[in-house]
mmCIF file of N, CA and C in Angstrom:
data_model
loop_
_atom_site.group_PDB
_atom_site.id
_atom_site.type_symbol
_atom_site.label_atom_id
_atom_site.label_comp_id
_atom_site.label_asym_id
_atom_site.label_seq_id
_atom_site.Cartn_x
_atom_site.Cartn_y
_atom_site.Cartn_z
ATOM 1 N N MET H 1 78.647 87.239 183.621
ATOM 2 C CA MET H 1 78.518 87.918 182.164
ATOM 3 C C MET H 1 79.678 87.078 181.632
ATOM 4 N N ILE H 2 80.711 86.815 181.854
ATOM 5 C CA ILE H 2 81.814 86.117 181.364
ATOM 6 C C ILE H 2 81.416 84.671 181.262
ATOM 7 N N GLY H 3 80.562 84.230 182.154
ATOM 8 C CA GLY H 3 80.219 82.679 182.072
ATOM 9 C C GLY H 3 79.176 82.692 180.846
ATOM 10 N N GLU H 4 78.335 83.677 180.522
ATOM 11 C CA GLU H 4 77.311 83.748 179.614
ATOM 12 C C GLU H 4 78.277 83.825 178.132
ATOM 13 N N LEU H 5 79.241 84.335 178.083
ATOM 14 C CA LEU H 5 79.928 84.608 177.100
ATOM 15 C C LEU H 5 80.619 83.420 176.775
ATOM 16 N N ALA H 6 81.136 82.658 177.562
ATOM 17 C CA ALA H 6 82.152 81.364 177.332
ATOM 18 C C ALA H 6 81.040 80.198 176.818
ATOM 19 N N ILE H 7 79.829 80.352 177.402
ATOM 20 C CA ILE H 7 78.859 79.560 176.726
ATOM 21 C C ILE H 7 78.360 79.651 175.582
ATOM 22 N N MET H 8 78.228 81.267 175.295
ATOM 23 C CA MET H 8 77.750 81.439 173.760
ATOM 24 C C MET H 8 79.008 81.143 172.826
ATOM 25 N N ILE H 9 80.141 81.511 172.997
ATOM 26 C CA ILE H 9 81.334 80.971 172.099
ATOM 27 C C ILE H 9 81.302 79.592 172.039
ATOM 28 N N SER H 10 81.100 78.661 173.068
ATOM 29 C CA SER H 10 81.340 77.045 173.005
ATOM 30 C C SER H 10 80.028 76.665 172.107
ATOM 31 N N ARG H 11 78.975 77.601 171.700
ATOM 32 C CA ARG H 11 77.917 77.089 171.006
ATOM 33 C C ARG H 11 78.072 77.347 169.546
ATOM 34 N N MET H 12 79.246 78.388 169.508
ATOM 35 C CA MET H 12 79.324 78.559 168.122
ATOM 36 C C MET H 12 80.184 77.517 167.212
ATOM 37 N N PRO H 13 80.027 77.500 165.958
ATOM 38 C CA PRO H 13 80.928 76.662 165.121
ATOM 39 C C PRO H 13 82.553 76.684 165.554
ATOM 40 N N GLY H 14 83.119 75.545 165.799
ATOM 41 C CA GLY H 14 84.371 75.266 166.604
ATOM 42 C C GLY H 14 84.536 75.947 167.913
ATOM 43 N N GLY H 15 83.577 76.170 168.405
ATOM 44 C CA GLY H 15 83.711 76.448 169.941
ATOM 45 C C GLY H 15 84.044 75.150 170.809
ATOM 46 N N ASP H 16 83.463 74.650 170.403
ATOM 47 C CA ASP H 16 83.823 72.964 171.094
ATOM 48 C C ASP H 16 85.177 72.842 171.303
ATOM 49 N N VAL H 17 85.798 73.206 170.380
ATOM 50 C CA VAL H 17 87.325 72.788 169.912
ATOM 51 C C VAL H 17 88.240 73.703 171.030
ATOM 52 N N GLY H 18 87.757 75.316 171.176
ATOM 53 C CA GLY H 18 88.209 76.243 172.062
ATOM 54 C C GLY H 18 87.854 75.790 173.538
ATOM 55 N N ARG H 19 86.715 75.311 173.755
ATOM 56 C CA ARG H 19 86.398 74.967 175.148
ATOM 57 C C ARG H 19 87.558 73.919 175.467
ATOM 58 N N THR H 20 87.360 73.028 174.631
ATOM 59 C CA THR H 20 88.114 71.856 175.129
ATOM 60 C C THR H 20 89.554 71.845 175.197
ATOM 61 N N SER H 21 90.319 73.092 174.366
ATOM 62 C CA SER H 21 91.686 73.398 174.633
ATOM 63 C C SER H 21 91.770 74.344 175.753
ATOM 64 N N MET H 22 90.719 74.903 176.174
ATOM 65 C CA MET H 22 91.028 75.778 177.486
ATOM 66 C C MET H 22 91.319 74.693 178.671
ATOM 67 N N SER H 23 90.026 73.758 178.617
ATOM 68 C CA SER H 23 90.027 72.799 179.769
ATOM 69 C C SER H 23 91.449 72.099 179.656
ATOM 70 N N THR H 24 91.958 71.698 178.555
ATOM 71 C CA THR H 24 92.974 70.909 178.387
ATOM 72 C C THR H 24 94.127 71.672 179.148
ATOM 73 N N ALA H 25 94.094 72.915 178.746
ATOM 74 C CA ALA H 25 95.368 73.720 179.046
ATOM 75 C C ALA H 25 95.493 73.629 180.727
ATOM 76 N N MET H 26 94.296 74.108 181.362
ATOM 77 C CA MET H 26 93.740 73.890 182.640
ATOM 78 C C MET H 26 94.304 72.632 183.618
ATOM 79 N N LEU H 27 94.118 71.693 182.750
ATOM 80 C CA LEU H 27 94.116 70.305 183.631
ATOM 81 C C LEU H 27 95.155 69.764 183.462
ATOM 82 N N PHE H 28 96.096 69.617 182.333
ATOM 83 C CA PHE H 28 97.166 68.877 182.084
ATOM 84 C C PHE H 28 98.282 69.647 181.956
ATOM 85 N N ALA H 29 99.551 69.172 182.634
ATOM 86 C CA ALA H 29 100.741 69.980 182.299
ATOM 87 C C ALA H 29 101.219 69.968 180.905
ATOM 88 N N GLN H 30 101.064 68.758 180.510
ATOM 89 C CA GLN H 30 101.356 68.790 179.096
ATOM 90 C C GLN H 30 100.509 68.217 178.059
ATOM 91 N N PRO H 31 99.558 69.368 177.701
ATOM 92 C CA PRO H 31 98.456 69.386 176.815
ATOM 93 C C PRO H 31 98.354 68.389 175.613
ATOM 94 N N LEU H 32 99.861 68.633 175.036
ATOM 95 C CA LEU H 32 99.916 67.637 173.824
ATOM 96 C C LEU H 32 99.861 66.424 173.819
ATOM 97 N N ARG H 33 100.030 65.915 175.157
ATOM 98 C CA ARG H 33 100.223 64.552 175.320
ATOM 99 C C ARG H 33 98.907 63.800 175.991
ATOM 100 N N VAL H 34 97.800 64.875 175.624
ATOM 101 C CA VAL H 34 96.365 64.303 176.583
ATOM 102 C C VAL H 34 95.733 63.148 175.601
ATOM 103 N N PRO H 35 95.283 62.176 175.761
ATOM 104 C CA PRO H 35 94.612 60.896 174.902
ATOM 105 C C PRO H 35 93.487 61.405 174.042
ATOM 106 N N LYS H 36 93.396 60.933 173.035
ATOM 107 C CA LYS H 36 92.413 61.284 172.211
ATOM 108 C C LYS H 36 90.809 61.290 173.010
ATOM 109 N N GLU H 37 90.688 60.006 173.863
ATOM 110 C CA GLU H 37 89.632 59.705 174.279
ATOM 111 C C GLU H 37 88.962 61.013 175.300
ATOM 112 N N PHE H 38 90.235 61.718 175.972
ATOM 113 C CA PHE H 38 89.715 62.968 176.567
ATOM 114 C C PHE H 38 89.018 64.081 175.783
ATOM 115 N N PHE H 39 89.576 64.279 174.410
ATOM 116 C CA PHE H 39 88.756 65.071 173.841
ATOM 117 C C PHE H 39 87.111 64.513 173.267
ATOM 118 N N ASP H 40 87.408 63.430 172.873
ATOM 119 C CA ASP H 40 86.056 63.062 172.539
ATOM 120 C C ASP H 40 84.835 63.225 173.479
ATOM 121 N N GLU H 41 85.471 62.922 174.915
ATOM 122 C CA GLU H 41 84.517 62.952 176.110
ATOM 123 C C GLU H 41 83.819 64.452 176.281
ATOM 124 N N GLN H 42 84.919 65.202 176.195
ATOM 125 C CA GLN H 42 84.560 66.746 176.287
ATOM 126 C C GLN H 42 83.842 67.201 175.431
ATOM 127 N N HIS H 43 83.912 66.809 174.004
ATOM 128 C CA HIS H 43 83.086 67.078 173.294
ATOM 129 C C HIS H 43 81.575 66.816 173.477
ATOM 130 N N ALA H 44 81.690 65.479 173.602
ATOM 131 C CA ALA H 44 80.393 64.808 174.083
ATOM 132 C C ALA H 44 79.713 65.623 175.264
ATOM 133 N N LEU H 45 80.343 65.822 176.400
ATOM 134 C CA LEU H 45 80.029 66.530 177.401
ATOM 135 C C LEU H 45 79.261 68.209 177.270
ATOM 136 N N GLY H 46 80.234 68.761 176.204
ATOM 137 C CA GLY H 46 79.764 69.944 175.616
ATOM 138 C C GLY H 46 78.110 69.868 175.007
ATOM 139 N N ARG H 47 78.102 68.999 174.572
ATOM 140 C CA ARG H 47 76.527 68.854 173.512
ATOM 141 C C ARG H 47 75.496 68.403 174.382
ATOM 142 N N ARG H 48 75.800 67.867 176.124
ATOM 143 C CA ARG H 48 74.724 67.505 176.801
ATOM 144 C C ARG H 48 73.655 68.619 177.246
ATOM 145 N N PRO H 49 72.363 68.678 177.249
ATOM 146 C CA PRO H 49 71.940 69.822 177.379
ATOM 147 C C PRO H 49 71.960 70.124 179.027
ATOM 148 N N GLY H 50 72.502 71.322 179.189
ATOM 149 C CA GLY H 50 72.582 71.840 180.448
ATOM 150 C C GLY H 50 74.027 71.808 180.868
ATOM 151 N N GLN H 51 74.700 71.185 180.147
ATOM 152 C CA GLN H 51 76.109 70.754 180.960
ATOM 153 C C GLN H 51 76.782 72.203 180.773
ATOM 154 N N LEU H 52 76.990 72.959 180.038
ATOM 155 C CA LEU H 52 77.683 74.412 179.810
ATOM 156 C C LEU H 52 77.151 75.170 180.938
ATOM 157 N N GLU H 53 75.825 75.180 181.115
ATOM 158 C CA GLU H 53 75.198 76.071 182.281
ATOM 159 C C GLU H 53 75.723 75.680 183.513
ATOM 160 N N ALA H 54 75.769 74.132 183.679
ATOM 161 C CA ALA H 54 76.085 73.521 184.919
ATOM 162 C C ALA H 54 77.700 73.875 185.339
ATOM 163 N N SER H 55 78.519 73.642 184.337
ATOM 164 C CA SER H 55 80.041 73.677 184.532
ATOM 165 C C SER H 55 80.210 75.033 185.023
ATOM 166 N N THR H 56 79.399 76.289 184.298
ATOM 167 C CA THR H 56 79.700 77.655 184.524
ATOM 168 C C THR H 56 79.057 77.812 185.880
ATOM 169 N N ALA H 57 78.246 77.309 186.301
ATOM 170 C CA ALA H 57 77.508 77.619 188.125
ATOM 171 C C ALA H 57 78.389 76.983 188.813
ATOM 172 N N MET H 58 79.120 75.703 188.452
ATOM 173 C CA MET H 58 80.187 75.309 189.447
ATOM 174 C C MET H 58 81.582 76.314 189.633
ATOM 175 N N ALA H 59 81.690 76.518 188.285
ATOM 176 C CA ALA H 59 83.036 77.309 188.545
ATOM 177 C C ALA H 59 82.720 78.795 188.978
ATOM 178 N N ARG H 60 81.555 79.493 189.226
ATOM 179 C CA ARG H 60 81.403 80.723 189.723
ATOM 180 C C ARG H 60 81.643 80.204 191.295
ATOM 181 N N VAL H 61 80.860 79.053 191.745
ATOM 182 C CA VAL H 61 80.907 78.712 193.139
ATOM 183 C C VAL H 61 82.770 78.726 193.795
ATOM 184 N N LEU H 62 83.254 77.939 192.643
ATOM 185 C CA LEU H 62 84.839 77.462 192.985
ATOM 186 C C LEU H 62 85.570 78.866 193.146
ATOM 187 N N PHE H 63 85.274 79.676 191.963
ATOM 188 C CA PHE H 63 86.246 80.719 191.695
ATOM 189 C C PHE H 63 85.766 82.201 191.621
ATOM 190 N N ASP H 64 86.632 83.049 191.945
ATOM 191 C CA ASP H 64 86.414 84.511 191.693
ATOM 192 C C ASP H 64 87.305 85.358 190.956
ATOM 193 N N ALA H 65 87.302 86.341 191.022
ATOM 194 C CA ALA H 65 88.120 87.193 190.173
ATOM 195 C C ALA H 65 89.744 86.977 190.322
ATOM 196 N N HIS H 66 90.032 86.981 191.802
ATOM 197 C CA HIS H 66 91.139 86.373 192.463
ATOM 198 C C HIS H 66 91.706 85.137 192.223
ATOM 199 N N GLY H 67 90.969 84.410 191.633
ATOM 200 C CA GLY H 67 91.405 82.678 191.760
ATOM 201 C C GLY H 67 90.420 81.940 192.612
ATOM 202 N N GLN H 68 91.042 80.751 193.240
ATOM 203 C CA GLN H 68 90.063 80.003 193.936
ATOM 204 C C GLN H 68 89.750 80.527 195.285
ATOM 205 N N ARG H 69 88.580 80.697 195.748
ATOM 206 C CA ARG H 69 87.930 81.095 196.614
ATOM 207 C C ARG H 69 88.543 80.632 198.269
ATOM 208 N N ASP H 70 88.496 79.392 198.155
ATOM 209 C CA ASP H 70 88.540 78.440 199.566
ATOM 210 C C ASP H 70 90.227 77.675 199.052
ATOM 211 N N VAL H 71 91.270 78.134 199.596
ATOM 212 C CA VAL H 71 92.702 77.364 199.359
ATOM 213 C C VAL H 71 92.736 76.547 200.775
ATOM 214 N N LEU H 72 92.799 75.272 200.807
ATOM 215 C CA LEU H 72 93.114 74.710 202.217
ATOM 216 C C LEU H 72 94.262 73.989 202.061
ATOM 217 N N LEU H 73 95.245 74.083 201.682
ATOM 218 C CA LEU H 73 96.494 73.592 201.497
ATOM 219 C C LEU H 73 96.991 73.695 203.189
ATOM 220 N N ASP H 74 97.103 74.617 203.803
ATOM 221 C CA ASP H 74 97.456 74.946 205.264
ATOM 222 C C ASP H 74 96.648 74.021 206.136
ATOM 223 N N GLN H 75 95.765 73.216 205.825
ATOM 224 C CA GLN H 75 94.835 72.391 206.643
ATOM 225 C C GLN H 75 95.283 71.022 206.320
ATOM 226 N N LEU H 76 95.916 70.556 205.541
ATOM 227 C CA LEU H 76 96.530 69.199 205.111
ATOM 228 C C LEU H 76 97.299 68.384 206.033
ATOM 229 N N PRO H 77 97.960 68.839 206.979
ATOM 230 C CA PRO H 77 98.491 68.661 208.131
ATOM 231 C C PRO H 77 97.574 68.042 209.132
ATOM 232 N N THR H 78 96.664 68.448 209.170
ATOM 233 C CA THR H 78 95.567 68.084 210.215
ATOM 234 C C THR H 78 94.585 66.844 209.535
ATOM 235 N N LEU H 79 94.604 66.735 208.572
ATOM 236 C CA LEU H 79 93.801 65.598 207.851
ATOM 237 C C LEU H 79 94.291 64.252 208.183
ATOM 238 N N THR H 80 93.057 63.192 208.472
ATOM 239 C CA THR H 80 93.413 62.119 208.744
ATOM 240 C C THR H 80 93.496 61.356 207.703
ATOM 241 N N PRO H 81 94.741 60.592 207.189
ATOM 242 C CA PRO H 81 94.910 60.083 205.969
ATOM 243 C C PRO H 81 93.610 58.795 205.892
ATOM 244 N N GLY H 82 93.163 58.326 204.742
ATOM 245 C CA GLY H 82 92.127 57.519 204.144
ATOM 246 C C GLY H 82 92.705 56.198 204.164
ATOM 247 N N THR H 83 91.635 55.146 204.577
ATOM 248 C CA THR H 83 92.298 53.724 204.260
ATOM 249 C C THR H 83 92.550 53.314 203.005
ATOM 250 N N ALA H 84 93.790 52.705 202.684
ATOM 251 C CA ALA H 84 94.064 52.471 201.036
ATOM 252 C C ALA H 84 93.174 51.156 201.131
ATOM 253 N N THR H 85 92.520 50.848 199.698
ATOM 254 C CA THR H 85 92.127 49.671 199.690
ATOM 255 C C THR H 85 92.156 49.226 198.274
ATOM 256 N N GLY H 86 92.226 48.093 198.007
ATOM 257 C CA GLY H 86 92.561 47.489 196.626
ATOM 258 C C GLY H 86 91.911 46.468 196.517
ATOM 259 N N LEU H 87 91.685 46.009 195.135
ATOM 260 C CA LEU H 87 91.426 44.373 194.640
ATOM 261 C C LEU H 87 92.319 43.837 194.105
ATOM 262 N N ALA H 88 92.060 42.852 194.330
ATOM 263 C CA ALA H 88 93.432 41.700 193.463
ATOM 264 C C ALA H 88 92.869 40.368 193.162
ATOM 265 N N ALA H 89 93.015 39.901 192.290
ATOM 266 C CA ALA H 89 92.453 38.654 191.667
ATOM 267 C C ALA H 89 93.055 37.748 192.853
ATOM 268 N N ALA H 90 91.880 36.532 193.014
ATOM 269 C CA ALA H 90 92.555 35.820 194.333
ATOM 270 C C ALA H 90 93.880 34.636 193.608
ATOM 271 N N PRO H 91 94.516 34.499 194.159
ATOM 272 C CA PRO H 91 95.397 33.507 193.945
ATOM 273 C C PRO H 91 94.951 32.222 193.525
ATOM 274 N N THR H 92 95.740 31.961 192.173
ATOM 275 C CA THR H 92 95.044 30.579 191.840
ATOM 276 C C THR H 92 96.160 29.167 192.065
#
């Protein structure tokens, strides 16, 4: 129900600004320093057919009324670090 309300609000005039503002506040520690390109991308994503529904469905899988469904921080020490790779230009 809340997801459908969020989608409806996002489709109203000015709703894209509200949606982007909420996303920014959740993703960045200092939202006022977020580059303009992030906002442009978020506005474009919100206008894509099915994007709002898809992101709402994903949020329902990841979160419930009590927050994130699966917290895996206690398992971090058991993970094997990946191999760091990098690309560099050949020496000239």
